[in-house]
C-alpha positions as a LaTeX table, in Angstrom:
\begin{tabular}{lrrr}
\hline
Residue & $x$ (\AA) & $y$ (\AA) & $z$ (\AA) \\
\hline
Met1 & 0.00 & 0.00 & 0.00 \\
Asp2 & 2.87 & 2.39 & 0.77 \\
Ala3 & 4.30 & 1.84 & $-2.70$ \\
Ala4 & 0.91 & 2.53 & $-4.30$ \\
Ile5 & 0.56 & 5.78 & $-2.35$ \\
His6 & 4.10 & 6.79 & $-3.28$ \\
Arg7 & 3.43 & 6.15 & $-6.99$ \\
Glu8 & 0.19 & 8.16 & $-6.85$ \\
Trp9 & 1.95 & 11.12 & $-5.24$ \\
Met10 & 4.88 & 11.04 & $-7.66$ \\
Met11 & 2.55 & 11.03 & $-10.66$ \\
Gly12 & 0.39 & 13.75 & $-9.12$ \\
Ile13 & 3.25 & 16.17 & $-8.63$ \\
Gly14 & 4.10 & 15.95 & $-12.31$ \\
Arg15 & 0.65 & 15.98 & $-13.84$ \\
Leu16 & $-1.74$ & 17.83 & $-11.52$ \\
Ser17 & $-2.26$ & 21.57 & $-11.18$ \\
Ala18 & $-1.83$ & 23.21 & $-7.79$ \\
His19 & $-5.61$ & 23.21 & $-7.29$ \\
Ser20 & $-5.80$ & 19.53 & $-8.14$ \\
Arg21 & $-2.89$ & 18.64 & $-5.84$ \\
Val22 & $-4.48$ & 20.37 & $-2.86$ \\
Ala23 & $-7.85$ & 18.79 & $-3.65$ \\
His24 & $-6.18$ & 15.38 & $-3.95$ \\
Leu25 & $-4.53$ & 15.76 & $-0.56$ \\
Leu26 & $-7.85$ & 16.70 & 1.03 \\
Cys27 & $-9.61$ & 13.75 & $-0.62$ \\
Glu28 & $-6.93$ & 11.32 & 0.50 \\
Leu29 & $-7.01$ & 12.62 & 4.05 \\
Leu30 & $-10.79$ & 12.26 & 4.24 \\
Val31 & $-10.70$ & 8.66 & 2.98 \\
Lys32 & $-7.92$ & 7.78 & 5.43 \\
Tyr33 & $-9.75$ & 9.42 & 8.34 \\
Arg34 & $-12.92$ & 7.52 & 7.38 \\
Ala35 & $-11.01$ & 4.23 & 7.26 \\
Ala36 & $-9.74$ & 4.93 & 10.77 \\
Gly37 & $-13.24$ & 5.85 & 12.00 \\
Leu38 & $-12.19$ & 9.45 & 12.67 \\
Ser39 & $-14.47$ & 11.32 & 10.27 \\
Glu40 & $-18.18$ & 11.94 & 10.11 \\
Asp41 & $-20.10$ & 14.03 & 7.63 \\
His42 & $-17.02$ & 14.78 & 5.50 \\
Gln43 & $-15.36$ & 16.59 & 8.41 \\
Phe44 & $-11.88$ & 15.81 & 9.73 \\
Ala45 & $-8.95$ & 17.22 & 11.67 \\
Leu46 & $-6.42$ & 19.12 & 9.57 \\
Pro47 & $-3.55$ & 19.66 & 12.03 \\
Ile48 & $-1.01$ & 20.82 & 9.45 \\
Thr49 & 0.03 & 24.34 & 8.57 \\
Gln50 & $-0.11$ & 25.80 & 5.09 \\
Ala51 & 3.69 & 25.71 & 5.09 \\
Asp52 & 3.62 & 21.96 & 5.80 \\
Met53 & 1.07 & 21.47 & 3.04 \\
Ala54 & 3.23 & 23.51 & 0.67 \\
Asp55 & 6.28 & 21.37 & 1.44 \\
Ala56 & 4.32 & 18.15 & 0.89 \\
Leu57 & 2.91 & 19.34 & $-2.44$ \\
Gly58 & 5.95 & 21.12 & $-3.87$ \\
Leu59 & 4.33 & 24.56 & $-3.76$ \\
Thr60 & 4.88 & 27.77 & $-1.83$ \\
Ser61 & 2.83 & 28.59 & 1.24 \\
Val62 & 1.56 & 31.73 & $-0.54$ \\
His63 & 0.31 & 29.57 & $-3.41$ \\
Ile64 & $-1.34$ & 27.14 & $-0.97$ \\
Asn65 & $-3.12$ & 30.06 & 0.67 \\
Arg66 & $-4.48$ & 31.27 & $-2.68$ \\
Val67 & $-5.53$ & 27.78 & $-3.75$ \\
Leu68 & $-7.34$ & 27.15 & $-0.46$ \\
Gln69 & $-9.13$ & 30.50 & $-0.83$ \\
Asp70 & $-10.19$ & 29.50 & $-4.35$ \\
Ile71 & $-11.41$ & 26.07 & $-3.27$ \\
Arg72 & $-13.32$ & 27.61 & $-0.38$ \\
Gly73 & $-14.74$ & 30.29 & $-2.68$ \\
Glu74 & $-16.02$ & 27.60 & $-5.04$ \\
Gly75 & $-18.00$ & 26.13 & $-2.15$ \\
Leu76 & $-16.03$ & 22.89 & $-2.01$ \\
Leu77 & $-14.41$ & 23.25 & 1.39 \\
Glu78 & $-14.86$ & 24.92 & 4.77 \\
Leu79 & $-11.91$ & 25.46 & 7.09 \\
His80 & $-12.23$ & 26.31 & 10.78 \\
Arg81 & $-8.97$ & 26.45 & 12.71 \\
Ser82 & $-7.55$ & 22.92 & 12.42 \\
Glu83 & $-10.76$ & 21.34 & 11.09 \\
Ala84 & $-11.75$ & 20.80 & 7.46 \\
Lys85 & $-15.17$ & 20.00 & 6.07 \\
Ile86 & $-15.59$ & 18.95 & 2.47 \\
Val87 & $-18.84$ & 20.57 & 1.40 \\
Asp88 & $-19.05$ & 19.15 & $-2.13$ \\
Trp89 & $-17.27$ & 15.78 & $-2.21$ \\
Asp90 & $-18.15$ & 14.99 & $-5.82$ \\
Arg91 & $-16.81$ & 18.26 & $-7.20$ \\
Leu92 & $-13.67$ & 18.16 & $-5.04$ \\
Arg93 & $-13.04$ & 14.58 & $-6.11$ \\
Glu94 & $-13.47$ & 15.60 & $-9.75$ \\
Leu95 & $-11.08$ & 18.55 & $-9.35$ \\
Ala96 & $-8.52$ & 16.20 & $-7.81$ \\
Ala97 & $-9.01$ & 13.45 & $-10.40$ \\
Phe98 & $-9.15$ & 11.32 & $-7.26$ \\
Asp99 & $-9.48$ & 7.56 & $-7.62$ \\
Pro100 & $-9.21$ & 6.01 & $-4.15$ \\
Thr101 & $-8.46$ & 2.48 & $-5.32$ \\
Tyr102 & $-4.74$ & 2.96 & $-4.63$ \\
Leu103 & $-5.60$ & 3.29 & $-0.93$ \\
His104 & $-7.07$ & $-0.24$ & $-0.82$ \\
Val105 & $-10.08$ & 0.73 & 1.29 \\
Lys106 & $-13.70$ & $-0.34$ & 1.09 \\
Ala107 & $-15.65$ & 1.46 & $-1.63$ \\
Ser108 & $-18.14$ & 2.78 & 0.95 \\
Leu109 & $-15.34$ & 4.75 & 2.65 \\
Ala110 & $-14.47$ & 6.54 & $-0.59$ \\
Ala111 & $-17.98$ & 7.63 & $-1.53$ \\
\hline
\end{tabular}
């Protein structure tokens, strides 16, 4: 599973836009939180800073800030302190080109 996640991330850095990369990270986090039983109603803890997110995605923290503002402005995401709520899962998943099969979780956790 680690190798599958690594491959997905390596391909994503090369082929996804900044908006898609951020959306992909959010989608992956939600599915992982669901698998661990730590998410309800598309809401989950997001205990990372924008600088940490930027480092993970190969972007600047300024760019992350702008992308998050855009995603929030499109009505896909709500952020409150260190909590995230995906408001429109289908649209965020589409933006991310997110296919959760690489995570090897039950289909019901990725819906």
